Coordinates of C-alpha atoms and ligand atoms in Angstrom, one line a residue:
X39 CA 5.1 -22.7 -12.2
X40 CA 7.1 -20.4 -14.5
X41 CA 8.3 -17.0 -13.3
X42 CA 7.0 -14.0 -15.2
X43 CA 9.0 -10.8 -15.4
X44 CA 8.3 -7.1 -15.5
X45 CA 11.4 -5.0 -16.2
X46 CA 14.1 -7.0 -14.4
X47 CA 11.9 -7.8 -11.4
X48 CA 10.8 -11.4 -11.3
X49 CA 7.3 -12.2 -10.2
X50 CA 7.1 -15.5 -8.5
X51 CA 3.6 -17.1 -8.7
X52 CA 4.4 -19.2 -5.6
X53 CA 5.2 -16.1 -3.6
X54 CA 1.9 -14.5 -4.7
X55 CA 0.0 -17.7 -3.9
X56 CA 1.7 -17.7 -0.5
X57 CA 0.7 -14.1 0.2
X58 CA -2.9 -14.9 -0.7
X59 CA -2.9 -18.1 1.4
X60 CA -1.8 -16.0 4.4
X61 CA -3.5 -12.7 3.6
X62 CA -7.1 -13.9 3.2
X63 CA -7.4 -15.9 6.5
X64 CA -5.5 -13.1 8.3
X65 CA -7.9 -10.4 7.2
X66 CA -10.9 -12.6 7.9
X67 CA -9.6 -13.4 11.4
X68 CA -8.9 -9.7 12.2
X69 CA -12.4 -8.7 10.9
X70 CA -14.0 -11.3 13.1
X71 CA -12.0 -10.2 16.1
X72 CA -12.9 -6.6 15.4
X73 CA -16.6 -7.4 15.2
X74 CA -16.5 -9.4 18.4
X75 CA -14.7 -6.5 20.1
X76 CA -17.1 -3.8 18.9
X77 CA -20.2 -5.8 19.8
X78 CA -18.6 -6.6 23.2
X79 CA -17.5 -3.1 24.2
X80 CA -20.4 -2.6 26.7
X81 CA -19.4 -6.0 28.3
X82 CA -15.6 -5.2 28.3
X83 CA -16.3 -1.8 29.9
X84 CA -18.3 -3.3 32.8
X85 CA -16.2 -3.8 36.0
X86 CA -15.1 -7.4 36.4
X87 CA -17.2 -8.0 39.6
X88 CA -20.4 -6.8 37.8
X89 CA -20.0 -8.7 34.6
X90 CA -21.7 -11.9 35.8
X91 CA -25.0 -9.9 35.8
X92 CA -24.4 -8.5 32.3
X93 CA -26.7 -9.6 29.5
X94 CA -23.7 -10.6 27.4
X95 CA -22.0 -12.7 30.1
X96 CA -23.3 -16.0 28.8
X97 CA -21.8 -15.2 25.4
X98 CA -18.7 -13.2 26.3
X99 CA -17.6 -14.6 29.6
X100 CA -14.4 -16.7 29.1
X101 CA -16.6 -19.8 29.7
X102 CA -19.5 -18.5 27.4
X103 CA -20.1 -19.7 23.8
X104 CA -18.1 -16.8 22.2
X105 CA -15.5 -16.8 25.0
X106 CA -14.7 -20.5 24.5
X107 CA -14.7 -20.2 20.7
X108 CA -12.2 -17.3 21.1
X109 CA -10.1 -19.5 23.3
X110 CA -10.2 -22.4 20.8
X111 CA -9.3 -20.2 17.9
X112 CA -6.4 -18.5 19.8
X113 CA -5.1 -21.9 21.0
X114 CA -5.5 -23.3 17.4
X115 CA -3.4 -20.4 16.0
X116 CA -0.7 -20.8 18.6
X117 CA -0.5 -24.5 17.7
X118 CA -0.4 -23.9 13.9
X119 CA 2.5 -21.5 14.5
X120 CA 4.6 -24.4 15.7
X121 CA 4.6 -25.7 12.1
X122 CA 7.6 -23.3 11.7
X123 CA 9.5 -25.5 14.2
X124 CA 8.4 -28.7 12.4
X125 CA 9.6 -27.3 9.1
X126 CA 12.9 -26.0 10.7
X127 CA 13.9 -29.2 12.5
X128 CA 12.6 -32.0 10.3
X129 CA 14.6 -32.2 7.0
X130 CA 11.9 -34.4 5.3
X131 CA 9.4 -31.6 5.6
X132 CA 11.1 -29.6 2.8
X133 CA 8.0 -30.2 0.7
X134 CA 6.1 -27.8 3.0
X135 CA 7.8 -24.8 1.3
X136 CA 10.5 -22.4 2.3
X137 CA 11.3 -21.2 5.8
X138 CA 10.4 -17.6 5.0
X139 CA 6.8 -18.6 4.4
X140 CA 6.6 -20.5 7.7
X141 CA 8.3 -17.7 9.6
X142 CA 5.4 -15.5 8.2
X143 CA 2.9 -18.0 9.5
X144 CA 4.7 -18.0 12.8
X145 CA 4.6 -14.2 13.1
X146 CA 0.9 -13.9 12.0
X147 CA -0.3 -16.7 14.2
X148 CA 1.9 -15.4 17.0
X149 CA 0.1 -12.1 16.9
X150 CA -3.4 -13.0 16.0
X151 CA -3.5 -16.0 18.4
X152 CA -2.7 -13.9 21.5
X153 CA -5.2 -11.3 20.2
X154 CA -8.0 -13.9 20.4
X155 CA -6.8 -15.0 23.8
X156 CA -6.9 -11.4 25.1
X157 CA -10.5 -11.3 24.0
X158 CA -11.1 -14.7 25.5
X159 CA -9.8 -13.6 28.8
X160 CA -12.3 -10.7 28.7
X161 CA -9.8 -7.8 28.4
X162 CA -9.3 -7.6 32.2
X163 CA -6.3 -8.4 34.5
X164 CA -6.3 -12.2 34.6
X165 CA -5.8 -13.9 38.0
X166 CA -4.6 -17.3 39.2
X167 CA -2.3 -19.8 37.5
X168 CA -3.5 -18.9 33.9
X169 CA -2.7 -15.3 34.7
X170 CA 1.0 -16.3 34.6
X171 CA 0.5 -18.1 31.3
X172 CA -1.3 -15.1 29.9
X173 CA 1.6 -12.7 30.7
X174 CA 4.2 -15.2 29.4
X175 CA 2.2 -15.2 26.1
X176 CA 2.2 -11.4 26.0
X177 CA 5.9 -11.2 26.6
X178 CA 6.7 -13.9 24.1
X179 CA 4.6 -12.1 21.4
X180 CA 6.1 -8.7 22.1
X181 CA 9.7 -10.1 22.2
X182 CA 9.0 -11.6 18.8
X183 CA 9.4 -8.2 17.1
X184 CA 13.0 -8.0 18.2
X185 CA 13.7 -11.6 17.1
X186 CA 12.0 -10.9 13.8
X187 CA 14.3 -7.9 13.2
X188 CA 17.4 -10.1 13.8
X189 CA 15.9 -12.9 11.7
X190 CA 15.7 -10.4 8.8
X191 CA 19.5 -10.9 8.4
X192 CA 19.0 -14.5 7.3
X193 CA 16.9 -14.7 4.1
X194 CA 19.4 -17.5 3.1
X195 CA 22.6 -19.1 4.2
X196 CA 25.7 -16.9 4.4
X197 CA 27.4 -19.1 1.7
X198 CA 24.4 -18.5 -0.6
X199 CA 24.5 -14.8 0.2
X200 CA 28.2 -14.6 -0.8
X201 CA 27.5 -16.4 -4.1
X202 CA 24.6 -14.1 -4.8
X203 CA 26.7 -11.0 -4.0
X204 CA 29.3 -12.3 -6.4
X205 CA 26.7 -12.7 -9.2
X206 CA 25.1 -9.3 -8.3
X207 CA 28.6 -7.7 -8.4
X208 CA 29.0 -8.9 -12.1
X209 CA 25.5 -7.5 -12.8
X210 CA 26.6 -4.3 -11.2
X211 CA 29.6 -3.9 -13.5
X212 CA 27.4 -4.6 -16.6
X213 CA 24.8 -2.2 -15.3
X214 CA 27.3 0.5 -14.8
X215 CA 28.6 0.2 -18.4
X216 CA 25.0 0.1 -19.7
X217 CA 24.0 3.2 -17.7
X218 CA 27.0 5.1 -18.7
X219 CA 26.1 4.4 -22.4
X220 CA 22.5 5.4 -21.8
X221 CA 23.3 8.5 -19.8
X222 CA 24.1 12.1 -20.8
X223 CA 27.7 13.1 -20.3
X224 CA 27.0 15.3 -17.4
X225 CA 25.2 12.5 -15.5
X226 CA 28.0 9.9 -15.8
X227 CA 29.6 11.1 -12.6
X228 CA 26.3 10.8 -10.7
X229 CA 25.8 7.2 -11.8
X230 CA 29.4 6.4 -10.9
X231 CA 28.9 7.8 -7.4
X232 CA 25.7 5.8 -6.9
X233 CA 27.5 2.6 -7.9
X234 CA 30.4 3.5 -5.6
X235 CA 28.0 4.1 -2.7
X236 CA 26.9 0.5 -3.0
X237 CA 30.3 -1.1 -3.8
X238 CA 32.2 0.6 -0.9
X239 CA 29.8 -0.6 1.7
X240 CA 32.2 -2.1 4.3
X241 CA 31.0 -2.3 7.8
X242 CA 31.7 -4.8 10.6
X243 CA 29.1 -4.2 13.4
X244 CA 29.9 -5.8 16.7
X245 CA 26.9 -4.9 18.8
X246 CA 23.2 -4.2 18.7
X247 CA 24.0 -0.5 18.7
X248 CA 26.2 -0.9 15.7
X249 CA 23.5 -2.9 13.9
X250 CA 21.1 0.0 14.3
X251 CA 23.8 2.3 12.9
X252 CA 24.3 -0.1 10.0
X253 CA 20.5 0.0 9.3
X254 CA 20.5 3.8 9.4
X255 CA 23.5 3.9 7.0
X256 CA 21.8 1.4 4.7
X257 CA 18.7 3.6 4.5
X258 CA 20.8 6.8 4.0
X259 CA 22.7 5.2 1.1
X260 CA 19.5 3.8 -0.4
X261 CA 18.0 7.3 -0.4
X262 CA 21.1 8.8 -1.9
X263 CA 21.2 6.1 -4.7
X264 CA 17.6 7.0 -5.5
X265 CA 18.3 10.7 -5.6
X266 CA 21.4 10.3 -7.7
X267 CA 19.8 8.1 -10.3
X268 CA 16.8 10.5 -10.4
X269 CA 19.1 13.4 -11.1
X270 CA 21.1 11.6 -13.7
X271 CA 18.2 12.0 -16.2
X272 CA 18.2 8.3 -17.2
X273 CA 15.1 7.0 -19.1
X274 CA 12.5 5.8 -16.6
X275 CA 12.6 2.1 -17.4
X276 CA 16.4 1.9 -17.2
X277 CA 16.4 4.0 -14.0
X278 CA 14.0 1.6 -12.3
X279 CA 16.1 -1.4 -13.3
X280 CA 19.2 0.3 -12.1
X281 CA 17.6 1.2 -8.8
X282 CA 16.4 -2.2 -8.1
X283 CA 19.8 -3.8 -8.9
X284 CA 21.6 -1.3 -6.7
X285 CA 19.2 -1.6 -3.8
X286 CA 19.2 -5.4 -4.0
X287 CA 23.0 -5.4 -3.8
X288 CA 22.9 -2.9 -0.9
X289 CA 20.5 -5.1 1.0
X290 CA 22.7 -8.2 0.5
X291 CA 25.8 -6.3 1.7
X292 CA 23.9 -5.1 4.7
X293 CA 22.8 -8.7 5.5
X294 CA 26.3 -10.1 5.2
X295 CA 27.8 -7.3 7.2
X296 CA 25.4 -7.8 10.2
X297 CA 25.3 -11.6 9.8
X298 CA 27.6 -12.7 12.6
X299 CA 26.4 -10.3 15.3
X300 CA 22.7 -10.9 14.4
X301 CA 23.3 -14.6 14.7
X302 CA 24.9 -14.3 18.1
X303 CA 22.2 -12.0 19.4
X304 CA 19.4 -14.2 18.0
X305 CA 20.9 -17.1 20.0
X306 CA 20.8 -15.0 23.3
X307 CA 17.3 -13.8 22.4
X308 CA 16.1 -17.4 21.9
X309 CA 17.0 -18.0 25.5
X310 CA 14.3 -15.6 26.5
X311 CA 11.6 -16.3 23.8
X312 CA 11.7 -20.1 23.8
X313 CA 11.5 -20.9 27.6
X314 CA 8.7 -18.3 28.0
X315 CA 6.8 -20.0 25.1
X316 CA 7.3 -23.4 26.7
X317 CA 6.0 -22.1 30.0
X318 CA 3.0 -20.6 28.2
X319 CA 2.2 -23.8 26.4
X320 CA 2.5 -25.9 29.6
X321 CA 0.3 -23.6 31.7
X322 CA -2.3 -23.4 28.9
X323 CA -2.4 -27.1 28.7
X324 CA -3.2 -27.4 32.4
X325 CA -5.7 -24.6 32.1
X326 CA -7.5 -26.2 29.1
X327 CA -7.5 -29.6 30.8
X328 CA -9.1 -28.1 33.9
X329 CA -11.6 -26.1 31.9
X330 CA -12.7 -29.0 29.8
X331 CA -12.5 -31.9 32.2
X332 CA -13.5 -30.2 35.5
X333 CA -15.3 -27.1 34.2
X334 CA -17.3 -28.6 31.3
X335 CA -16.0 -25.8 29.1
X336 CA -17.3 -27.3 25.9
X337 CA -20.8 -27.9 27.2
X338 CA -22.1 -24.4 26.1
X339 CA -21.0 -25.2 22.5
X340 CA -23.2 -28.3 22.5
X341 CA -26.2 -26.5 24.1
X342 CA -25.3 -27.7 27.7
Ligands
HEM199 C1 -9.3 -24.7 24.1 C2 -8.9 -23.6 24.7 C3 -9.4 -22.9 25.9 C4 -10.5 -23.2 26.6 C5 -11.6 -24.2 26.4 C6 -10.5 -22.2 27.7 C7 -11.5 -22.1 28.7 C8 -11.6 -21.2 29.7 C9 -12.7 -21.0 30.6 C10 -13.8 -22.0 30.8 C11 -12.4 -20.0 31.4 C12 -13.3 -19.4 32.5 C13 -12.7 -19.9 33.8 C14 -13.4 -19.3 34.9 O1 -14.2 -18.4 34.8 O2 -13.1 -19.7 36.1 C15 -11.2 -19.4 30.9 C16 -10.6 -18.2 31.4 C17 -9.4 -17.7 31.0 N1 -8.6 -18.3 30.0 FE1 -9.0 -19.9 28.9 N2 -9.4 -21.5 27.7 C18 -8.7 -21.9 26.6 C19 -7.4 -21.4 26.2 C20 -6.7 -20.4 26.9 C21 -5.4 -20.0 26.6 C22 -4.5 -20.7 25.5 C23 -5.1 -19.0 27.4 C24 -3.8 -18.2 27.6 C25 -2.6 -18.5 27.2 C26 -6.3 -18.7 28.2 C27 -6.4 -17.7 29.1 C28 -7.5 -17.5 29.9 C29 -7.6 -16.4 30.8 C30 -6.6 -15.2 30.9 C31 -8.8 -16.5 31.4 C32 -9.5 -15.5 32.4 C33 -8.9 -15.8 33.8 C34 -9.5 -14.8 34.8 O3 -10.6 -14.3 34.5 O4 -8.8 -14.5 35.7 N3 -7.2 -19.6 27.8 N4 -10.7 -20.2 29.9
HEM200 C1 2.5 -16.6 21.6 C2 3.3 -16.3 20.6 C3 4.6 -17.0 20.2 C4 5.1 -18.2 20.6 C5 4.4 -19.2 21.5 C6 6.3 -18.4 20.0 C7 7.1 -19.5 20.1 C8 8.4 -19.7 19.5 C9 9.2 -20.8 19.6 C10 8.8 -22.1 20.3 C11 10.3 -20.6 18.8 C12 11.5 -21.6 18.6 C13 11.4 -22.1 17.2 C14 12.5 -23.1 16.9 O1 13.7 -22.7 16.9 O2 12.1 -24.2 16.6 C15 10.2 -19.3 18.3 C16 11.2 -18.7 17.5 C17 11.0 -17.5 16.9 N1 9.9 -16.6 17.0 FE1 8.3 -16.9 18.1 N2 6.6 -17.3 19.2 C18 5.6 -16.4 19.3 C19 5.4 -15.1 18.7 C20 6.3 -14.6 17.9 C21 6.1 -13.3 17.2 C22 4.9 -12.4 17.3 C23 7.3 -13.1 16.4 C24 7.6 -12.0 15.5 C25 7.0 -10.8 15.6 C26 8.1 -14.3 16.6 C27 9.4 -14.4 16.0 C28 10.2 -15.5 16.2 C29 11.5 -15.6 15.7 C30 12.2 -14.6 14.8 C31 12.1 -16.8 16.1 C32 13.5 -17.4 15.8 C33 13.4 -18.3 14.7 C34 14.7 -19.1 14.6 O3 15.7 -18.8 15.3 O4 14.7 -20.0 13.7 N3 7.5 -15.1 17.5 N4 9.0 -18.7 18.7

């Protein structure tokens, strides 16, 4: 599929298709969860020991029709999210698309799946063996946010990033000449300062605290670049092109600067996220086996 362009921004039809493929099911799943929640509020507000007498118990109890369906959907989503792992470790799965797409699938299923399981569990403090699996799931999903933040440093390989920065650097020099030609005399200095803000971005963060500072500094410079270009009085189209080139370069430099420390932290973080995920899957497998084989959990779905 060819890429279309507006200004100097490329529109990738595959990226749009990817967003639709993910966005539509996500919205549908969230709407369904919301409806289930709203209809079930009277049940969820009933104390656990009285629920068995509630009119909605046969539907909303974890072993009721809706309860089991919620468990199935949640489990399904938390299985689909492992396609990220499949894509990551099996080289011949390159046809499945890029890693960024599968990371998005991982994040969405890793949040919506647990949401369904929370509803399946009846929004009360779970007990017993599955209670441990439930809390592992909650911790894994919450810890995911920090991992996702670190993962944001790796949109591509470090080598690719350096090559891209080289190419972007050339674009930057051309852009500067172009902008100076387009700009009123008084604004040339402002443009020069904006370009220097991006070019002289030399940081070597060593810790998580310094990564946070790096991000704050990146945001500060991005704001300054926008303000300077705005004040330079450059025609709108040229200004937007300049802004996106400068901000793209800034973000690449930020990624390269934080690369090593983010990689190291992600390795440590995985020591938390992955074992908890494995524990959750193992406990869930035992729970599902028990529920289906000894509890006849699927019987209500077939009118039993
Ligand atoms: C195919 C998937 C699943 C099925 C058929 C299923 C079935 C059931 C059934 C029948 C119950 C009621 C048990 C009882 O009342 O004694 C139950 C409760 C529960 N399930 Fe599942 N389940 C599934 C997946 C999961 C998963 C993946 C988790 C969490 C990681 C989970 C967490 C819970 C919790 C927290 C409860 C409530 C326990 C309590 O009330 O203390 N379920 N499930
Ligand atoms: C129940 C929910 C979740 C489970 C069971 C789970 C499971 C896993 C597993 C097994 C891995 C290892 C992947 C591999 O290296 O092959 C992983 C990695 C990861 N997960 Fe999750 N995850 C969950 C939720 C989330 C959420 C909600 C986020 C983000 C908000 C997230 C972000 C990540 C990131 C950034 C990695 C590291 C990827 C890498 O190093 O290649 N996860 N997760």
